[in-house]
Structure formats: structure tokens, C-alpha cells
mmCIF file of C-alpha atoms in Angstrom:
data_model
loop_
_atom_site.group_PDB
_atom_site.id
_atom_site.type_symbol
_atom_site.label_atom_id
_atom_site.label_comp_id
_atom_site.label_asym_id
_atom_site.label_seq_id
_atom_site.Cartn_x
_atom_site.Cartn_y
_atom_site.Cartn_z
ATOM 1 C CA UNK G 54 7.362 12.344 -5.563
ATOM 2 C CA UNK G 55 4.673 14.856 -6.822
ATOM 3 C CA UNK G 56 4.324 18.145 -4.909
ATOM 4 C CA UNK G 57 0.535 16.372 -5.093
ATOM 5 C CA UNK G 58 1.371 13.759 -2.710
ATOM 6 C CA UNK G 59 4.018 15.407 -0.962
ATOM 7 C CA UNK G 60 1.805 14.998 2.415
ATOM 8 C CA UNK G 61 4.112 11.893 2.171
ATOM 9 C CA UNK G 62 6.926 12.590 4.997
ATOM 10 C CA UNK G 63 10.357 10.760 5.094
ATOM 11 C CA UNK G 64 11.140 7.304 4.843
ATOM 12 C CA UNK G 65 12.264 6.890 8.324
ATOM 13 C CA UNK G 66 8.917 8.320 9.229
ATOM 14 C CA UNK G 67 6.825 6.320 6.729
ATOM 15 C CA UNK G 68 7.791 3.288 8.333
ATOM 16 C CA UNK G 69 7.954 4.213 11.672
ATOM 17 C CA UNK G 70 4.184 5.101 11.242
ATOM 18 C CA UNK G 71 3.789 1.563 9.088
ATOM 19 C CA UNK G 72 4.843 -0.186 11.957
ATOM 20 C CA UNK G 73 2.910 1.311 14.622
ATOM 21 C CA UNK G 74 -0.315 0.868 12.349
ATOM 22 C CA UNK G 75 0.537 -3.210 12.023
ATOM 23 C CA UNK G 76 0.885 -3.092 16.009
ATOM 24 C CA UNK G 77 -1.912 -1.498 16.958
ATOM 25 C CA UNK G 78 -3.848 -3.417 14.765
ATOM 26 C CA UNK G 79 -2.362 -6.924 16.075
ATOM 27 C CA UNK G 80 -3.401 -5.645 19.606
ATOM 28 C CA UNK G 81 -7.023 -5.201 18.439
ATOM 29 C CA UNK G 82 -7.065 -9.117 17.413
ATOM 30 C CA UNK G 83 -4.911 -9.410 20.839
ATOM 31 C CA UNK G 84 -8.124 -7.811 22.659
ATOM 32 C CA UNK G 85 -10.107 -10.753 21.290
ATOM 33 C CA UNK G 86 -7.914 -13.460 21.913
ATOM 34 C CA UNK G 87 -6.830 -12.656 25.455
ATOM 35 C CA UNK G 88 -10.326 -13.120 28.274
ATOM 36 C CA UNK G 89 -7.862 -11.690 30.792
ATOM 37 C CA UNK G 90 -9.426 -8.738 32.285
ATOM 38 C CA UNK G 91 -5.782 -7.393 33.324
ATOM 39 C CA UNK G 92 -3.620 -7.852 29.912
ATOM 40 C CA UNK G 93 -6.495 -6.662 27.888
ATOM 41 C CA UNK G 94 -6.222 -3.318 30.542
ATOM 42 C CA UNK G 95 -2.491 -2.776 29.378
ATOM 43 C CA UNK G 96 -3.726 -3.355 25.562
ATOM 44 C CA UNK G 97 -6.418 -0.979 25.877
ATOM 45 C CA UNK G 98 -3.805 1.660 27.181
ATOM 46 C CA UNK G 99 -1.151 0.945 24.524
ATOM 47 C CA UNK G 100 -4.449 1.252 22.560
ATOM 48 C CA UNK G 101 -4.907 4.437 23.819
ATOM 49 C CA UNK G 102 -1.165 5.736 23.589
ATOM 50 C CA UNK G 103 -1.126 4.722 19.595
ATOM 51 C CA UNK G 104 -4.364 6.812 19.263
ATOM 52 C CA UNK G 105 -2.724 9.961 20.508
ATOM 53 C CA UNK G 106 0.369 9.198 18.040
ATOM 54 C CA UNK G 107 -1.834 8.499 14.955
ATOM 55 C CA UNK G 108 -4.094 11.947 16.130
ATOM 56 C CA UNK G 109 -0.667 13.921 16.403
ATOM 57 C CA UNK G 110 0.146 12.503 13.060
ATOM 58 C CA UNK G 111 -2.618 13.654 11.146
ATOM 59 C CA UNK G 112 -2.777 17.257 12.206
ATOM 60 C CA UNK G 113 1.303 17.401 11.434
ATOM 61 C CA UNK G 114 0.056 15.832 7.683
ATOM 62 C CA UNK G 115 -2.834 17.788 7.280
ATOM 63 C CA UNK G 116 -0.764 21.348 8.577
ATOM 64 C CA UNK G 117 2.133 20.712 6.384
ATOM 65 C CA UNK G 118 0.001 19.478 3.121
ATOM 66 C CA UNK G 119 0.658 21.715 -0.088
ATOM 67 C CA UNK G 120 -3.364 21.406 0.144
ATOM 68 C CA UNK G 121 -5.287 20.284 2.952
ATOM 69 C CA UNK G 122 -8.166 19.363 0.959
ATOM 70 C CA UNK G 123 -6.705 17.036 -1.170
ATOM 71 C CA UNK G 124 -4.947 15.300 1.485
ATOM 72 C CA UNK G 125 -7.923 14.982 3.528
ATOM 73 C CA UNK G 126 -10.631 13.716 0.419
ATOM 74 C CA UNK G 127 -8.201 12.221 -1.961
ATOM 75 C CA UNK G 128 -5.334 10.921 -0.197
ATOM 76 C CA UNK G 129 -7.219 9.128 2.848
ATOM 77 C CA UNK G 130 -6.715 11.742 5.761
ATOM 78 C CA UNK G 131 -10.151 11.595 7.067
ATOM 79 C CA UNK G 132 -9.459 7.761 7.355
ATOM 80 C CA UNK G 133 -6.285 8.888 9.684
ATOM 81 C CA UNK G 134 -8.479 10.857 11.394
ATOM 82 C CA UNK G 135 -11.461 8.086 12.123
ATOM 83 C CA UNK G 136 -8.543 5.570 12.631
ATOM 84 C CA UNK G 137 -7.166 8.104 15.647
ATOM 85 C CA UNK G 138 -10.299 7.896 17.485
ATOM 86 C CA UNK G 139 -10.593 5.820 20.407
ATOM 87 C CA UNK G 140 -13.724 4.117 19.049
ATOM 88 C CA UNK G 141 -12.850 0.308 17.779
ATOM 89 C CA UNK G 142 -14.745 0.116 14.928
ATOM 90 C CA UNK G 143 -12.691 2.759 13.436
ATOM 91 C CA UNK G 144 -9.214 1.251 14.166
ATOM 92 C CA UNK G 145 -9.372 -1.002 11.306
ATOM 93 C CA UNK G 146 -9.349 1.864 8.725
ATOM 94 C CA UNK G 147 -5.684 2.205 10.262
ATOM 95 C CA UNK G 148 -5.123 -0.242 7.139
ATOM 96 C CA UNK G 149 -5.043 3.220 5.344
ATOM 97 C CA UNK G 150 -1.867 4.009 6.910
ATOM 98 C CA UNK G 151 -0.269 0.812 5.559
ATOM 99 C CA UNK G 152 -1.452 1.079 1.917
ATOM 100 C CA UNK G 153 -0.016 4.594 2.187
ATOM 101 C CA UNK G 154 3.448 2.747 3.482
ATOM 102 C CA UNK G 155 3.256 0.115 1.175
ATOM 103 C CA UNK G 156 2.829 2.427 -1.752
ATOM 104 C CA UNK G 157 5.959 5.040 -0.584
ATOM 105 C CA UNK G 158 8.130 2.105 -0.577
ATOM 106 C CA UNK G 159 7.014 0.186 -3.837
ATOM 107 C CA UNK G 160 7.298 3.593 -5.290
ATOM 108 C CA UNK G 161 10.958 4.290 -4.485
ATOM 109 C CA UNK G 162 12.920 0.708 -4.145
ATOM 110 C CA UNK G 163 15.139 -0.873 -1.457
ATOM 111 C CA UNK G 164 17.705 0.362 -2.690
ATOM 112 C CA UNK G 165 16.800 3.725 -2.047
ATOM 113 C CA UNK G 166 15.220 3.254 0.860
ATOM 114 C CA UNK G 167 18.495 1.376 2.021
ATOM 115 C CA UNK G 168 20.401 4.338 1.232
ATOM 116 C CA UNK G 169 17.790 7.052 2.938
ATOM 117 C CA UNK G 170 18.152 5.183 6.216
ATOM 118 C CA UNK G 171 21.923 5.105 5.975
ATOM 119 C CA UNK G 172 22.422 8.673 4.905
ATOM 120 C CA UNK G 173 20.190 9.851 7.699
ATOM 121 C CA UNK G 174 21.435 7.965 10.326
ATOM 122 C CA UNK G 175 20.386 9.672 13.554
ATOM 123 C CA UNK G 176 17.247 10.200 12.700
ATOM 124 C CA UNK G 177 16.709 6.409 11.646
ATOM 125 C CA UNK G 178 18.283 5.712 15.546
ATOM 126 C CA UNK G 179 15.764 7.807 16.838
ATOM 127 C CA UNK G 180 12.870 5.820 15.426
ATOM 128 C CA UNK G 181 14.206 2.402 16.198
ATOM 129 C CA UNK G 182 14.569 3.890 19.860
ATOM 130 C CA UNK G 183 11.216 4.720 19.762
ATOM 131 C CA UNK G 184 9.929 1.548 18.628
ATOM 132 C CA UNK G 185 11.989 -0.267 21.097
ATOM 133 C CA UNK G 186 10.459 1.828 23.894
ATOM 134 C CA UNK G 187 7.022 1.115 22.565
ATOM 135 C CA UNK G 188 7.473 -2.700 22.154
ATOM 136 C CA UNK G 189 9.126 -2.820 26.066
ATOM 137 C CA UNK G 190 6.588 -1.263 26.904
ATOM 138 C CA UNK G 191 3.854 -2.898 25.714
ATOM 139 C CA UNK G 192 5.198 -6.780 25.520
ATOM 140 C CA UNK G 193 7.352 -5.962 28.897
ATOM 141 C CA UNK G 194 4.224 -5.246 30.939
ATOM 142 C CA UNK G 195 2.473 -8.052 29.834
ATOM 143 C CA UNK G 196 5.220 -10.469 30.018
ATOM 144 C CA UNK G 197 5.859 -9.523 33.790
ATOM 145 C CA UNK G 198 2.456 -9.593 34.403
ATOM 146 C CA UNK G 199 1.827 -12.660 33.369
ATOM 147 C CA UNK G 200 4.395 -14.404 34.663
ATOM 148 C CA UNK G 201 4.104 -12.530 38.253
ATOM 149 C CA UNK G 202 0.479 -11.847 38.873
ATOM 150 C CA UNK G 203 -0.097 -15.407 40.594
ATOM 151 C CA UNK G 204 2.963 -16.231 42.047
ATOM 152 C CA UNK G 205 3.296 -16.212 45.896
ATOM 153 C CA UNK G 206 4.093 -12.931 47.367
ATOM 154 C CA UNK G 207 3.945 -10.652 44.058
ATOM 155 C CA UNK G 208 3.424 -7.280 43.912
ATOM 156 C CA UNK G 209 3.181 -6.763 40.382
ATOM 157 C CA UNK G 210 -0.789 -8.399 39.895
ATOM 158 C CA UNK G 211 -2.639 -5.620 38.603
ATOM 159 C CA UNK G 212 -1.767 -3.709 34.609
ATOM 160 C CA UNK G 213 -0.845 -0.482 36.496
ATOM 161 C CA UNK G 214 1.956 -1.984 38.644
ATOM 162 C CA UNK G 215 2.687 -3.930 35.515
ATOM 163 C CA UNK G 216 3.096 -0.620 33.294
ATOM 164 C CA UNK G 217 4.340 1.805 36.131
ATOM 165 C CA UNK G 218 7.548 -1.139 36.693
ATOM 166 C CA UNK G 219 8.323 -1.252 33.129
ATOM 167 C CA UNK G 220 7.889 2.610 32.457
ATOM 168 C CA UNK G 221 10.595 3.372 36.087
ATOM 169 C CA UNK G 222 12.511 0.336 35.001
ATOM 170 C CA UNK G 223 12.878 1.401 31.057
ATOM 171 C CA UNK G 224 14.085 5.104 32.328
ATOM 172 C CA UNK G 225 16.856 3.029 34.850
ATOM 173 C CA UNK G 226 15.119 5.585 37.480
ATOM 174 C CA UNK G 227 14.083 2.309 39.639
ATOM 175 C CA UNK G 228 12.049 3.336 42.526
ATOM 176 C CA UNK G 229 12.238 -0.092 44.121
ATOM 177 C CA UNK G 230 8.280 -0.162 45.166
ATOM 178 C CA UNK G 231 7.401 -2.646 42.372
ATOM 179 C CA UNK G 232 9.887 -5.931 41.626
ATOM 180 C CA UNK G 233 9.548 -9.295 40.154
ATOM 181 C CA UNK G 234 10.037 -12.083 43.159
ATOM 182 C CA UNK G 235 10.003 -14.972 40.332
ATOM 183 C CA UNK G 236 13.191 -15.964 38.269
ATOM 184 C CA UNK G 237 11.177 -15.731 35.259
ATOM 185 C CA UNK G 238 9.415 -11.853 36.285
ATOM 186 C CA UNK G 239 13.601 -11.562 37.039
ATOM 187 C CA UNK G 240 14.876 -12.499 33.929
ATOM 188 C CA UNK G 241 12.212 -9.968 32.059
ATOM 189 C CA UNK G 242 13.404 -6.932 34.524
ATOM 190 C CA UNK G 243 17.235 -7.760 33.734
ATOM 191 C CA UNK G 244 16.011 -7.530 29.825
ATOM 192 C CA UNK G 245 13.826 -4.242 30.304
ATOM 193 C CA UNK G 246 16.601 -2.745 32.115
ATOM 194 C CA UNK G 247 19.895 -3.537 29.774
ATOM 195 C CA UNK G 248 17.202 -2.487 26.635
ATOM 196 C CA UNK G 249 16.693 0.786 28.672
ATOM 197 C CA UNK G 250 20.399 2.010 29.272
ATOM 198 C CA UNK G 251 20.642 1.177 25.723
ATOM 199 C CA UNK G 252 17.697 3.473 24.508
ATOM 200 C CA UNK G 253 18.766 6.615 26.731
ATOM 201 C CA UNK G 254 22.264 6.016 25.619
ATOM 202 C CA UNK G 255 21.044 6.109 21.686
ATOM 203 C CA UNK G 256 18.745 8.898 22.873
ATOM 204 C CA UNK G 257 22.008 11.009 24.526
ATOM 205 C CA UNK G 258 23.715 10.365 21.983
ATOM 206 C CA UNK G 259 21.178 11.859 18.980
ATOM 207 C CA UNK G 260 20.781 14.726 21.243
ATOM 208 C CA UNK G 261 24.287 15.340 20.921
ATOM 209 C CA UNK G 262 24.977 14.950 17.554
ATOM 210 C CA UNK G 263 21.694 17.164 16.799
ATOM 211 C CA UNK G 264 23.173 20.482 18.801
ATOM 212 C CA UNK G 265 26.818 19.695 18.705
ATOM 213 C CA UNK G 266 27.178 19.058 14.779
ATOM 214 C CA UNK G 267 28.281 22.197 12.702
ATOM 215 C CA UNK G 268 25.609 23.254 10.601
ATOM 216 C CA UNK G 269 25.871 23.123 7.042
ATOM 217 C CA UNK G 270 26.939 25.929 4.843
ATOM 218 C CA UNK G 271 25.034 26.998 2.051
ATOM 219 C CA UNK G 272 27.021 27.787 -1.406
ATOM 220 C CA UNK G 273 28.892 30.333 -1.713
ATOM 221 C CA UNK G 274 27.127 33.325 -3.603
ATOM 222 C CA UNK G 275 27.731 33.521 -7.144
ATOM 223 C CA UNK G 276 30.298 36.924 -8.143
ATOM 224 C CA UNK G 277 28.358 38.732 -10.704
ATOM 225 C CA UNK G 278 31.202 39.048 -13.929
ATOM 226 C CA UNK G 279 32.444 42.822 -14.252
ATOM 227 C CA UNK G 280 31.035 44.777 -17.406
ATOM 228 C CA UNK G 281 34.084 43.851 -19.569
ATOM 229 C CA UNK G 282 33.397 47.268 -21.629
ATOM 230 C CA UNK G 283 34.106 49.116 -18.289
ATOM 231 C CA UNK G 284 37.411 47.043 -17.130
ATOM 232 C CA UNK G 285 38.745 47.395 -20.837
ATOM 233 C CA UNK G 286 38.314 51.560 -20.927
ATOM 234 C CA UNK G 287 40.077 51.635 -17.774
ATOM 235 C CA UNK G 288 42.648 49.520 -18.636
ATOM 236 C CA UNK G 289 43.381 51.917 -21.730
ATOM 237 C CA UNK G 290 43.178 55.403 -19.514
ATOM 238 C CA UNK G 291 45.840 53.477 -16.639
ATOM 239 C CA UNK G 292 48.076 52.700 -20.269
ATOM 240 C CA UNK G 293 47.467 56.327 -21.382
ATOM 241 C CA UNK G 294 49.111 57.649 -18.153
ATOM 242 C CA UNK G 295 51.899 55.728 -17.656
ATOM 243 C CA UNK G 296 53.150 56.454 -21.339
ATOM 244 C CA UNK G 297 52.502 59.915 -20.546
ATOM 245 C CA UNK G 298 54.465 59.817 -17.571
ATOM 246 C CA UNK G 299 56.816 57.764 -19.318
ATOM 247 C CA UNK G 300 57.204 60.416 -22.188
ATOM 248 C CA UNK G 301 57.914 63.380 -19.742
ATOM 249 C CA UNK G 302 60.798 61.230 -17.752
ATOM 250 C CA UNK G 303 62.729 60.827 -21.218
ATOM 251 C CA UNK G 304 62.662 64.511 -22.050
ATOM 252 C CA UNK G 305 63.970 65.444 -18.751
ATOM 253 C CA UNK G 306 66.973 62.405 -19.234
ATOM 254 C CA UNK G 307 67.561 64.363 -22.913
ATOM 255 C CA UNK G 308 67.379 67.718 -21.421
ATOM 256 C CA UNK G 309 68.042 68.014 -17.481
ATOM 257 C CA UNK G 310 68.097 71.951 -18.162
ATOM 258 C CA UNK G 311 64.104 71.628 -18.780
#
């Protein structure tokens, strides 16, 4: 890549970003499919949550741009901008993002991507935990609320108990005040909860390989070569001396009188 469009971040990144953009925009159609005042509450928060990402994305592009300008007028960043408003009829220029995506990768292969992702392999783990967190998050709540806001006894029926359960439940921290009473609300918890230990165990374990791994060495600095005129004359002024001293042992083996 150009230093032009090198607003471009990694690949990892790219597509974590590509992703997000196709999910927020399924849960705009989502807000016009669903007439249930309650799951379109938990969209409109994810809504809200992928707003704050996509705003915390552009000022990281638009900081670290070789040139602001161009990024913002040429390369779509006021569309990142509009699209990170919470206003819906500027979500759909979130397309934007996926062009960008869909150019990075056209641009550099599979194969190379394949082998990005591989060779940076804790930072790929820490975007797939973070899209696993979003996607429990988002499709946990309204799975278990949909399943347990009419059954007999809930007290999951509104999108904050919804969210606040899968949010205690994905961190294993469990507070107990919210639970599923149906087997199918059950089965959902038993799924947040094993996809939880797993994404704080990735997440532990990226921590540790980030502080505990020894950093890497630059090369060694290059040895400047020695004037060769210099090492040669002193060379011949060491040879000088040691016939000299060579020459006054023999007389005194000819003459020990001297």
C-alpha cells in the first residue's frame, strides 16, 4: 500500500471493522422487521454501542493519517464520521466502511491475508474475542428475551434485564438476581456462560503473551571498517621494533662483553 492510503490499518483490524459495519447494518433492517417494542430496545442499544466504536474509529484514522485532509475528502472519512452518528439516516453510509474492506482485501489476496492472520496470531484472537462478545451480546439478549419474557414466573421481560443477564453472565460474575426459569431461556444461559469462560480465558491469555513475551531485538549495529591506511602503518612501526629489538639481542649473543 501507498503511504496515500496508508489511513488503511491492519488486516485483522480491516475486518474486524468490516464485520461490525455488515452487523450494524443488518440490525437497522432488524429495527424494521421486528414491531416488538422490547427487542427493538436492545437493537437500538447495540445500535448505540456500534456508534461509539465506528466514532472511536474515525478519530484513531483521521489522527494517525499521513494527511488528514485527504483521508477525510478523498478517502470517505467524513462518511465514517456521518455513519458514527446516532441519526438513522446516516447509518447506511456505513456501506463506506465495507467498500473500504472490500477493496484492502481484493487488493492484497487470501493468501496474504491468510498468512497476516496467522503470523499475528494474538492479535487476530483478540478480535474474534471481541466479536464473540459483541454477537453474545447482542443475539444472547434477544434470544433470552424472547424466549423468557412471557413465560410464567420470568424475571427476565424487559431489554435491560435481558442485557444486564447476558453482560453478568458473559463476565461468569453471576449475580443471581436475573435467571432463565424456562429450559429453553436455560439452554441459552448454559451457552452464554461456556462462550464467556472461553472469551476471558482467550482474553488472559493475550494479556499474557502481550507483557510476558521478550521483546524483539533490533540488529545489531553495523562496525564501521578501520582506515586500512592506518592499520597497515602500524603494522610496519610494530615490525620495525621487533627487528630492532631483534638486532640488539644477536649482538649481545656475539659479544656478551658489550
Amino acid at each position: 500500500m501507498t503511504k496515500e492510503r496508508s489511513e488503511l490499518k491492519s488486516i485483522g483490524y480491516e475486518i474486524f471493522i468490516g464485520i461490525l459495519s455488515i452487523l450494524s447494518i443488518v440490525n437497522i433492517m432488524l429495527l424494521y422487521v421486528v414491531q416488538e417494542k422490547s427487542l427493538d430496545t436492545v437493537l437500538t442499544v447495540m445500535n448505540a454501542v456500534f456508534s461509539v466504536i465506528f466514532l472511536t474509529d474515525f478519530i484513531y484514522r483521521i489522527v494517525t493519517a499521513p494527511s488528514p485532509g485527504a483521508y477525510f475528502f478523498k478517502h470517505f472519512g467524513w462518511a465514517d464520521l456521518l455513519a458514527s452518528m446516532p441519526f438513522e439516516q446516516f447509518k447506511i453510509l456505513r456501506i463506506f466502511r465495507l467498500i473500504r474492506v472490500y477493496r484492502l482485501l481484493r487488493d492484497v489476496g487470501i493468501r496474504t491475508i491468510g498468512r497476516a492472520l496467522s503470523k499475528d496470531r494474538a492479535g487476530s484472537s483478540l478480535y474474534i474475542l471481541l466479536l464473540m462478545g459483541i454477537f453474545v451480546l447482542e443475539f444472547g439478549s434477544l434470544s433470552m428475551l424472547r424466549v423468557e419474557q412471557g413465560a410464567p414466573g420470568a424475571n427476565i421481560t424487559t431489554a435491560s434485564d435481558a442485557l444486564w443477564y447476558t453482560i453478568v453472565t458473559i463476565s461468569t460474575v453471576g449475580y443471581g438476581d436475573q435467571y432463565p426459569v424456562t429450559d429453553a431461556g436455560r439452554a441459552i444461559g448454559s451457552g452464554i456462560i461456556v462462550i464467556g469462560v472461553g472469551i476471558f480465558g482467550t482474553f488472559t491469555g493475550y494479556l499474557a503473551n502481550f507483557f510476558l513475551s521478550p521483546t524483539k531485538k533490533g540488529p545489531a549495529p553495523a562496525v564501521e571498517p578501520a582506515d586500512t591506511s592506518a592499520t597497515v602503518e602500524g603494522l610496519r612501526l610494530r615490525l620495525e621494533k621487533s627487528e630492532a629489538k631483534l638486532t640488539e639481542i644477536r649482538k649481545l649473543l656475539v659479544d656478551p662483553t658489550q
